[in-house]
Tab-separated table of C-alpha atoms in Angstrom:
chain	number	residue	atom	x	y	z
J	1	MET	CA	-142.196	-65.425	-61.080
J	2	SER	CA	-139.942	-64.041	-58.428
J	3	PHE	CA	-139.939	-64.089	-54.662
J	4	ARG	CA	-139.576	-61.137	-52.347
J	5	VAL	CA	-139.061	-60.164	-48.762
J	6	ALA	CA	-141.091	-57.064	-47.897
J	7	VAL	CA	-140.149	-55.078	-44.823
J	8	CYS	CA	-142.627	-52.459	-43.607
J	9	TYR	CA	-141.246	-50.044	-41.008
J	10	GLY	CA	-143.537	-48.185	-38.617
J	11	LYS	CA	-143.114	-44.480	-37.948
J	12	PRO	CA	-139.847	-44.031	-36.022
J	13	GLU	CA	-139.458	-41.868	-32.929
J	14	ASP	CA	-136.705	-39.882	-34.689
J	15	ALA	CA	-137.110	-39.879	-38.469
J	16	ALA	CA	-133.750	-38.187	-39.135
J	17	ALA	CA	-131.870	-40.773	-37.050
J	18	PHE	CA	-133.786	-43.598	-38.766
J	19	ASP	CA	-132.970	-42.224	-42.227
J	20	GLU	CA	-129.277	-41.766	-41.417
J	21	HIS	CA	-128.868	-45.274	-40.018
J	22	TYR	CA	-130.967	-46.859	-42.747
J	23	THR	CA	-129.007	-45.326	-45.619
J	24	SER	CA	-125.510	-45.471	-44.139
J	25	VAL	CA	-125.615	-48.782	-42.236
J	26	HIS	CA	-128.630	-50.915	-43.081
J	27	VAL	CA	-128.739	-50.564	-46.865
J	28	PRO	CA	-125.089	-51.686	-47.231
J	29	LEU	CA	-125.838	-54.714	-45.034
J	30	ALA	CA	-128.824	-55.704	-47.169
J	31	GLN	CA	-127.130	-55.067	-50.518
J	32	VAL	CA	-124.814	-58.052	-50.087
J	33	ILE	CA	-127.435	-60.696	-49.275
J	34	PRO	CA	-126.688	-63.679	-51.545
J	35	GLY	CA	-129.138	-64.213	-54.395
J	36	LEU	CA	-130.577	-60.706	-54.192
J	37	THR	CA	-131.492	-59.493	-57.689
J	38	GLU	CA	-133.333	-56.282	-56.813
J	39	PHE	CA	-133.527	-54.074	-53.734
J	40	THR	CA	-135.898	-51.118	-53.610
J	41	TRP	CA	-137.067	-48.957	-50.743
J	42	GLY	CA	-139.025	-45.781	-50.277
J	43	ASN	CA	-140.933	-43.656	-47.828
J	44	SER	CA	-144.684	-44.158	-47.801
J	45	SER	CA	-147.350	-41.573	-48.398
J	46	SER	CA	-151.085	-41.958	-48.376
J	47	MET	CA	-153.160	-41.282	-51.458
J	48	ASP	CA	-155.942	-39.706	-49.392
J	49	GLY	CA	-153.728	-37.488	-47.224
J	50	SER	CA	-154.082	-39.594	-44.072
J	51	GLN	CA	-151.128	-40.943	-42.104
J	52	PRO	CA	-149.917	-44.118	-43.860
J	53	PRO	CA	-149.489	-47.233	-41.713
J	54	TYR	CA	-145.784	-47.474	-42.615
J	55	TYR	CA	-142.954	-44.954	-42.714
J	56	LEU	CA	-140.809	-46.885	-45.199
J	57	ILE	CA	-141.210	-50.088	-47.200
J	58	ALA	CA	-138.294	-52.116	-48.543
J	59	ASN	CA	-138.466	-54.941	-51.085
J	60	LEU	CA	-135.725	-57.520	-51.542
J	61	VAL	CA	-136.304	-59.604	-54.665
J	62	PHE	CA	-134.930	-63.055	-55.512
J	63	ASP	CA	-135.260	-64.949	-58.801
J	64	ASP	CA	-136.712	-68.117	-57.333
J	65	GLU	CA	-137.737	-69.836	-54.128
J	66	ALA	CA	-134.384	-71.587	-53.712
J	67	SER	CA	-132.540	-68.250	-53.908
J	68	LEU	CA	-134.961	-66.734	-51.408
J	69	LYS	CA	-134.428	-69.581	-48.950
J	70	ALA	CA	-130.649	-69.418	-49.337
J	71	GLY	CA	-130.705	-65.641	-48.862
J	72	LEU	CA	-132.883	-65.916	-45.758
J	73	ALA	CA	-130.500	-68.490	-44.247
J	74	SER	CA	-127.351	-66.489	-45.007
J	75	PRO	CA	-125.117	-64.748	-42.457
J	76	GLU	CA	-125.667	-61.522	-44.422
J	77	MET	CA	-129.445	-61.709	-43.897
J	78	LYS	CA	-128.864	-62.501	-40.237
J	79	ALA	CA	-126.692	-59.391	-39.874
J	80	ALA	CA	-129.289	-57.211	-41.623
J	81	GLY	CA	-132.069	-58.703	-39.501
J	82	GLU	CA	-130.173	-58.080	-36.266
J	83	ASP	CA	-129.534	-54.467	-37.310
J	84	VAL	CA	-133.266	-53.679	-37.451
J	85	ALA	CA	-133.363	-53.305	-33.655
J	86	ASN	CA	-130.742	-50.551	-33.922
J	87	PHE	CA	-132.966	-48.075	-35.773
J	88	ALA	CA	-136.573	-49.293	-36.213
J	89	SER	CA	-138.111	-47.732	-33.104
J	90	GLY	CA	-141.530	-47.853	-34.808
J	91	GLY	CA	-141.270	-51.598	-35.333
J	92	ALA	CA	-141.014	-53.621	-38.504
J	93	THR	CA	-143.316	-56.120	-40.168
J	94	MET	CA	-141.590	-58.609	-42.466
J	95	PHE	CA	-143.086	-61.138	-44.825
J	96	THR	CA	-142.315	-63.041	-48.006
J	97	GLN	CA	-144.415	-63.324	-51.100
J	98	GLU	CA	-144.352	-64.970	-54.487
J	99	ASP	CA	-144.756	-62.312	-57.165
J	100	VAL	CA	-147.017	-62.944	-60.120
J	101	ARG	CA	-146.270	-60.599	-63.004
J	102	VAL	CA	-149.228	-59.225	-64.926
J	103	PRO	CA	-148.452	-57.361	-68.150
J	104	PRO	CA	-150.034	-53.954	-68.521
J	105	GLY	CA	-152.724	-53.560	-71.104
J	106	ARG	CA	-156.223	-54.603	-71.813
J	107	PRO	CA	-157.347	-58.060	-70.722
J	108	ASN	CA	-158.478	-60.428	-73.474
J	109	ARG	CA	-162.212	-60.927	-73.647
């Protein structure tokens, strides 16, 4: 199992400004969070063509709960968290979760 921080960003007022700040400033801040083993992000799209509830979703993955807690308490996470106000005009929803891995394939019956 792993633990993750998910950050869901609402639609920004200026998407180009959001994208520029996110890639040039925010991503480098988040990349150096202690204990981080995986960092993915991407723009959202709806499967039915409607407007998705989030513009971009980022996932910061840690190997275990202790690493997650240490990462959350770090100065690097604090700096990344404080930066959100600089570009996320559409707001941001953040939460943690414990990931349970399920192998692909057919369930046993």
